[in-house]
């Protein structure tokens, strides 16, 4: 989450999208109200012209309705990855663009949901990979999840 606070939406050369914007992708299984600040920050970054998109497992018992409302009203596409009896279980955040004033590709992957019990009570693991090829793999995974998801309206 702290890396998102340090994002500049104008991507450094070699990072971001073809329009020169920082790209942020989030795939999250559970997202509760204790982390609605992340949804609000993503919304603010999108308004600053970052290329943001989210896939969330909307049938998860702990996914908060308030977070879903923020995501539905955000200026970026959000997808329900709980369709036709399937539900995404990923917990990944990827950023390619400018972070802390430098061009970077960051992929956070692990067992940590955006949920209070995960951040306060559970033993979770998050790996940070600083690799553009790994970010491209995350984009491919996101595209696959999106293919089987429904856009939240």
PDB file of N, CA and C in Angstrom, residues 72-128:
ATOM      1  N   UNK A  72     -17.189   0.571  -7.648  1.00  0.00           N
ATOM      2  CA  UNK A  72     -18.192   0.742  -8.709  1.00  0.00           C
ATOM      3  C   UNK A  72     -18.256   2.180  -9.201  1.00  0.00           C
ATOM      4  N   UNK A  73     -18.055   3.138  -8.290  1.00  0.00           N
ATOM      5  CA  UNK A  73     -18.144   4.554  -8.645  1.00  0.00           C
ATOM      6  C   UNK A  73     -16.805   5.161  -9.047  1.00  0.00           C
ATOM      7  N   UNK A  74     -15.761   4.385  -9.012  1.00  0.00           N
ATOM      8  CA  UNK A  74     -14.426   4.888  -9.346  1.00  0.00           C
ATOM      9  C   UNK A  74     -14.320   5.154 -10.854  1.00  0.00           C
ATOM     10  N   UNK A  75     -13.393   6.028 -11.235  1.00  0.00           N
ATOM     11  CA  UNK A  75     -13.232   6.364 -12.651  1.00  0.00           C
ATOM     12  C   UNK A  75     -12.361   5.371 -13.421  1.00  0.00           C
ATOM     13  N   UNK A  76     -12.324   4.126 -12.973  1.00  0.00           N
ATOM     14  CA  UNK A  76     -11.555   3.083 -13.654  1.00  0.00           C
ATOM     15  C   UNK A  76     -12.385   1.806 -13.670  1.00  0.00           C
ATOM     16  N   UNK A  77     -12.072   0.879 -14.562  1.00  0.00           N
ATOM     17  CA  UNK A  77     -12.842  -0.366 -14.618  1.00  0.00           C
ATOM     18  C   UNK A  77     -12.519  -1.301 -13.454  1.00  0.00           C
ATOM     19  N   UNK A  78     -13.581  -1.836 -12.877  1.00  0.00           N
ATOM     20  CA  UNK A  78     -13.473  -2.853 -11.831  1.00  0.00           C
ATOM     21  C   UNK A  78     -14.280  -4.062 -12.286  1.00  0.00           C
ATOM     22  N   UNK A  79     -13.701  -5.232 -12.100  1.00  0.00           N
ATOM     23  CA  UNK A  79     -14.329  -6.467 -12.568  1.00  0.00           C
ATOM     24  C   UNK A  79     -14.625  -7.398 -11.402  1.00  0.00           C
ATOM     25  N   UNK A  80     -15.799  -8.009 -11.463  1.00  0.00           N
ATOM     26  CA  UNK A  80     -16.160  -9.050 -10.508  1.00  0.00           C
ATOM     27  C   UNK A  80     -15.569 -10.356 -11.013  1.00  0.00           C
ATOM     28  N   UNK A  81     -14.634 -10.885 -10.259  1.00  0.00           N
ATOM     29  CA  UNK A  81     -13.991 -12.133 -10.639  1.00  0.00           C
ATOM     30  C   UNK A  81     -14.649 -13.306  -9.928  1.00  0.00           C
ATOM     31  N   UNK A  82     -15.952 -13.184  -9.700  1.00  0.00           N
ATOM     32  CA  UNK A  82     -16.772 -14.246  -9.123  1.00  0.00           C
ATOM     33  C   UNK A  82     -17.957 -14.454 -10.058  1.00  0.00           C
ATOM     34  N   UNK A  83     -17.760 -15.303 -11.044  1.00  0.00           N
ATOM     35  CA  UNK A  83     -18.751 -15.473 -12.106  1.00  0.00           C
ATOM     36  C   UNK A  83     -18.909 -16.962 -12.416  1.00  0.00           C
ATOM     37  N   UNK A  84     -20.142 -17.381 -12.636  1.00  0.00           N
ATOM     38  CA  UNK A  84     -20.437 -18.743 -13.079  1.00  0.00           C
ATOM     39  C   UNK A  84     -19.797 -19.811 -12.190  1.00  0.00           C
ATOM     40  N   UNK A  85     -19.871 -19.598 -10.885  1.00  0.00           N
ATOM     41  CA  UNK A  85     -19.340 -20.582  -9.954  1.00  0.00           C
ATOM     42  C   UNK A  85     -17.837 -20.522  -9.755  1.00  0.00           C
ATOM     43  N   UNK A  86     -17.186 -19.615 -10.457  1.00  0.00           N
ATOM     44  CA  UNK A  86     -15.732 -19.441 -10.303  1.00  0.00           C
ATOM     45  C   UNK A  86     -15.466 -18.221  -9.438  1.00  0.00           C
ATOM     46  N   UNK A  87     -14.359 -18.251  -8.734  1.00  0.00           N
ATOM     47  CA  UNK A  87     -13.964 -17.072  -7.966  1.00  0.00           C
ATOM     48  C   UNK A  87     -12.445 -16.982  -7.922  1.00  0.00           C
ATOM     49  N   UNK A  88     -11.933 -15.839  -8.286  1.00  0.00           N
ATOM     50  CA  UNK A  88     -10.498 -15.601  -8.256  1.00  0.00           C
ATOM     51  C   UNK A  88     -10.015 -15.612  -6.804  1.00  0.00           C
ATOM     52  N   UNK A  89      -8.846 -16.159  -6.588  1.00  0.00           N
ATOM     53  CA  UNK A  89      -8.283 -16.211  -5.240  1.00  0.00           C
ATOM     54  C   UNK A  89      -6.956 -15.440  -5.153  1.00  0.00           C
ATOM     55  N   UNK A  90      -6.625 -14.703  -6.176  1.00  0.00           N
ATOM     56  CA  UNK A  90      -5.354 -13.973  -6.230  1.00  0.00           C
ATOM     57  C   UNK A  90      -5.315 -12.804  -5.270  1.00  0.00           C
ATOM     58  N   UNK A  91      -4.109 -12.462  -4.867  1.00  0.00           N
ATOM     59  CA  UNK A  91      -3.845 -11.266  -4.052  1.00  0.00           C
ATOM     60  C   UNK A  91      -2.581 -10.645  -4.618  1.00  0.00           C
ATOM     61  N   UNK A  92      -2.748  -9.805  -5.631  1.00  0.00           N
ATOM     62  CA  UNK A  92      -1.606  -9.234  -6.335  1.00  0.00           C
ATOM     63  C   UNK A  92      -1.831  -7.754  -6.608  1.00  0.00           C
ATOM     64  N   UNK A  93      -0.762  -6.989  -6.522  1.00  0.00           N
ATOM     65  CA  UNK A  93      -0.769  -5.589  -6.916  1.00  0.00           C
ATOM     66  C   UNK A  93       0.445  -5.379  -7.797  1.00  0.00           C
ATOM     67  N   UNK A  94       0.222  -4.772  -8.956  1.00  0.00           N
ATOM     68  CA  UNK A  94       1.323  -4.487  -9.871  1.00  0.00           C
ATOM     69  C   UNK A  94       1.340  -3.022 -10.244  1.00  0.00           C
ATOM     70  N   UNK A  95       2.533  -2.459 -10.294  1.00  0.00           N
ATOM     71  CA  UNK A  95       2.716  -1.060 -10.685  1.00  0.00           C
ATOM     72  C   UNK A  95       3.870  -1.003 -11.677  1.00  0.00           C
ATOM     73  N   UNK A  96       3.647  -0.333 -12.801  1.00  0.00           N
ATOM     74  CA  UNK A  96       4.724  -0.048 -13.738  1.00  0.00           C
ATOM     75  C   UNK A  96       4.636   1.424 -14.085  1.00  0.00           C
ATOM     76  N   UNK A  97       5.665   2.166 -13.707  1.00  0.00           N
ATOM     77  CA  UNK A  97       5.662   3.602 -13.954  1.00  0.00           C
ATOM     78  C   UNK A  97       6.606   4.294 -13.009  1.00  0.00           C
ATOM     79  N   UNK A  98       6.184   5.441 -12.514  1.00  0.00           N
ATOM     80  CA  UNK A  98       7.033   6.219 -11.621  1.00  0.00           C
ATOM     81  C   UNK A  98       6.604   6.025 -10.177  1.00  0.00           C
ATOM     82  N   UNK A  99       7.525   5.514  -9.373  1.00  0.00           N
ATOM     83  CA  UNK A  99       7.314   5.325  -7.940  1.00  0.00           C
ATOM     84  C   UNK A  99       8.547   5.881  -7.232  1.00  0.00           C
ATOM     85  N   UNK A 100       8.315   6.749  -6.266  1.00  0.00           N
ATOM     86  CA  UNK A 100       9.429   7.406  -5.554  1.00  0.00           C
ATOM     87  C   UNK A 100      10.355   8.146  -6.510  1.00  0.00           C
ATOM     88  N   UNK A 101       9.769   8.698  -7.579  1.00  0.00           N
ATOM     89  CA  UNK A 101      10.548   9.490  -8.512  1.00  0.00           C
ATOM     90  C   UNK A 101      11.377   8.700  -9.500  1.00  0.00           C
ATOM     91  N   UNK A 102      11.299   7.368  -9.442  1.00  0.00           N
ATOM     92  CA  UNK A 102      12.088   6.506 -10.347  1.00  0.00           C
ATOM     93  C   UNK A 102      11.178   5.616 -11.163  1.00  0.00           C
ATOM     94  N   UNK A 103      11.626   5.272 -12.363  1.00  0.00           N
ATOM     95  CA  UNK A 103      10.927   4.278 -13.163  1.00  0.00           C
ATOM     96  C   UNK A 103      11.081   2.920 -12.512  1.00  0.00           C
ATOM     97  N   UNK A 104       9.952   2.277 -12.241  1.00  0.00           N
ATOM     98  CA  UNK A 104       9.995   0.981 -11.568  1.00  0.00           C
ATOM     99  C   UNK A 104       8.855   0.092 -12.037  1.00  0.00           C
ATOM    100  N   UNK A 105       9.097  -1.191 -11.951  1.00  0.00           N
ATOM    101  CA  UNK A 105       8.045  -2.192 -12.099  1.00  0.00           C
ATOM    102  C   UNK A 105       8.032  -2.977 -10.794  1.00  0.00           C
ATOM    103  N   UNK A 106       6.892  -2.969 -10.116  1.00  0.00           N
ATOM    104  CA  UNK A 106       6.747  -3.628  -8.826  1.00  0.00           C
ATOM    105  C   UNK A 106       5.582  -4.612  -8.887  1.00  0.00           C
ATOM    106  N   UNK A 107       5.813  -5.821  -8.445  1.00  0.00           N
ATOM    107  CA  UNK A 107       4.747  -6.817  -8.341  1.00  0.00           C
ATOM    108  C   UNK A 107       4.743  -7.346  -6.914  1.00  0.00           C
ATOM    109  N   UNK A 108       3.639  -7.087  -6.216  1.00  0.00           N
ATOM    110  CA  UNK A 108       3.426  -7.615  -4.869  1.00  0.00           C
ATOM    111  C   UNK A 108       2.506  -8.822  -5.012  1.00  0.00           C
ATOM    112  N   UNK A 109       2.933  -9.956  -4.489  1.00  0.00           N
ATOM    113  CA  UNK A 109       2.185 -11.203  -4.657  1.00  0.00           C
ATOM    114  C   UNK A 109       2.311 -12.001  -3.365  1.00  0.00           C
ATOM    115  N   UNK A 110       1.224 -12.588  -2.936  1.00  0.00           N
ATOM    116  CA  UNK A 110       1.300 -13.395  -1.725  1.00  0.00           C
ATOM    117  C   UNK A 110      -0.062 -13.809  -1.214  1.00  0.00           C
ATOM    118  N   UNK A 111      -0.143 -13.968   0.107  1.00  0.00           N
ATOM    119  CA  UNK A 111      -1.367 -14.469   0.728  1.00  0.00           C
ATOM    120  C   UNK A 111      -2.172 -13.367   1.409  1.00  0.00           C
ATOM    121  N   UNK A 112      -1.695 -12.133   1.374  1.00  0.00           N
ATOM    122  CA  UNK A 112      -2.313 -11.030   2.105  1.00  0.00           C
ATOM    123  C   UNK A 112      -3.487 -10.420   1.351  1.00  0.00           C
ATOM    124  N   UNK A 113      -4.674 -10.523   1.943  1.00  0.00           N
ATOM    125  CA  UNK A 113      -5.849  -9.807   1.448  1.00  0.00           C
ATOM    126  C   UNK A 113      -5.836  -8.389   1.995  1.00  0.00           C
ATOM    127  N   UNK A 114      -6.617  -7.503   1.388  1.00  0.00           N
ATOM    128  CA  UNK A 114      -6.835  -6.176   1.957  1.00  0.00           C
ATOM    129  C   UNK A 114      -7.926  -6.311   3.016  1.00  0.00           C
ATOM    130  N   UNK A 115      -7.573  -6.958   4.118  1.00  0.00           N
ATOM    131  CA  UNK A 115      -8.531  -7.258   5.184  1.00  0.00           C
ATOM    132  C   UNK A 115      -7.857  -7.098   6.541  1.00  0.00           C
ATOM    133  N   UNK A 116      -8.608  -6.586   7.517  1.00  0.00           N
ATOM    134  CA  UNK A 116      -8.067  -6.320   8.848  1.00  0.00           C
ATOM    135  C   UNK A 116      -7.461  -7.560   9.479  1.00  0.00           C
ATOM    136  N   UNK A 117      -8.140  -8.685   9.351  1.00  0.00           N
ATOM    137  CA  UNK A 117      -7.606  -9.890  10.006  1.00  0.00           C
ATOM    138  C   UNK A 117      -6.278 -10.307   9.387  1.00  0.00           C
ATOM    139  N   UNK A 118      -6.099 -10.057   8.100  1.00  0.00           N
ATOM    140  CA  UNK A 118      -4.849 -10.417   7.441  1.00  0.00           C
ATOM    141  C   UNK A 118      -3.706  -9.497   7.869  1.00  0.00           C
ATOM    142  N   UNK A 119      -3.996  -8.213   8.003  1.00  0.00           N
ATOM    143  CA  UNK A 119      -2.933  -7.264   8.337  1.00  0.00           C
ATOM    144  C   UNK A 119      -2.659  -7.187   9.832  1.00  0.00           C
ATOM    145  N   UNK A 120      -3.615  -7.596  10.671  1.00  0.00           N
ATOM    146  CA  UNK A 120      -3.441  -7.440  12.116  1.00  0.00           C
ATOM    147  C   UNK A 120      -3.255  -8.757  12.876  1.00  0.00           C
ATOM    148  N   UNK A 121      -3.857  -9.844  12.387  1.00  0.00           N
ATOM    149  CA  UNK A 121      -3.888 -11.065  13.191  1.00  0.00           C
ATOM    150  C   UNK A 121      -3.211 -12.265  12.545  1.00  0.00           C
ATOM    151  N   UNK A 122      -3.223 -12.336  11.234  1.00  0.00           N
ATOM    152  CA  UNK A 122      -2.719 -13.526  10.554  1.00  0.00           C
ATOM    153  C   UNK A 122      -1.232 -13.417  10.249  1.00  0.00           C
ATOM    154  N   UNK A 123      -0.616 -14.553  10.049  1.00  0.00           N
ATOM    155  CA  UNK A 123       0.744 -14.609   9.505  1.00  0.00           C
ATOM    156  C   UNK A 123       0.607 -14.745   7.998  1.00  0.00           C
ATOM    157  N   UNK A 124       0.913 -13.699   7.298  1.00  0.00           N
ATOM    158  CA  UNK A 124       0.782 -13.676   5.846  1.00  0.00           C
ATOM    159  C   UNK A 124       2.150 -13.411   5.225  1.00  0.00           C
ATOM    160  N   UNK A 125       2.239 -13.688   3.939  1.00  0.00           N
ATOM    161  CA  UNK A 125       3.492 -13.439   3.228  1.00  0.00           C
ATOM    162  C   UNK A 125       3.196 -12.603   1.988  1.00  0.00           C
ATOM    163  N   UNK A 126       4.076 -11.662   1.727  1.00  0.00           N
ATOM    164  CA  UNK A 126       4.005 -10.862   0.511  1.00  0.00           C
ATOM    165  C   UNK A 126       5.407 -10.801  -0.071  1.00  0.00           C
ATOM    166  N   UNK A 127       5.516 -11.150  -1.328  1.00  0.00           N
ATOM    167  CA  UNK A 127       6.786 -11.075  -2.033  1.00  0.00           C
ATOM    168  C   UNK A 127       6.758  -9.865  -2.947  1.00  0.00           C
ATOM    169  N   UNK A 128       7.852  -9.134  -3.000  1.00  0.00           N
ATOM    170  CA  UNK A 128       7.980  -8.008  -3.910  1.00  0.00           C
ATOM    171  C   UNK A 128       8.991  -8.374  -4.979  1.00  0.00           C
TER     172      UNK A 128
END
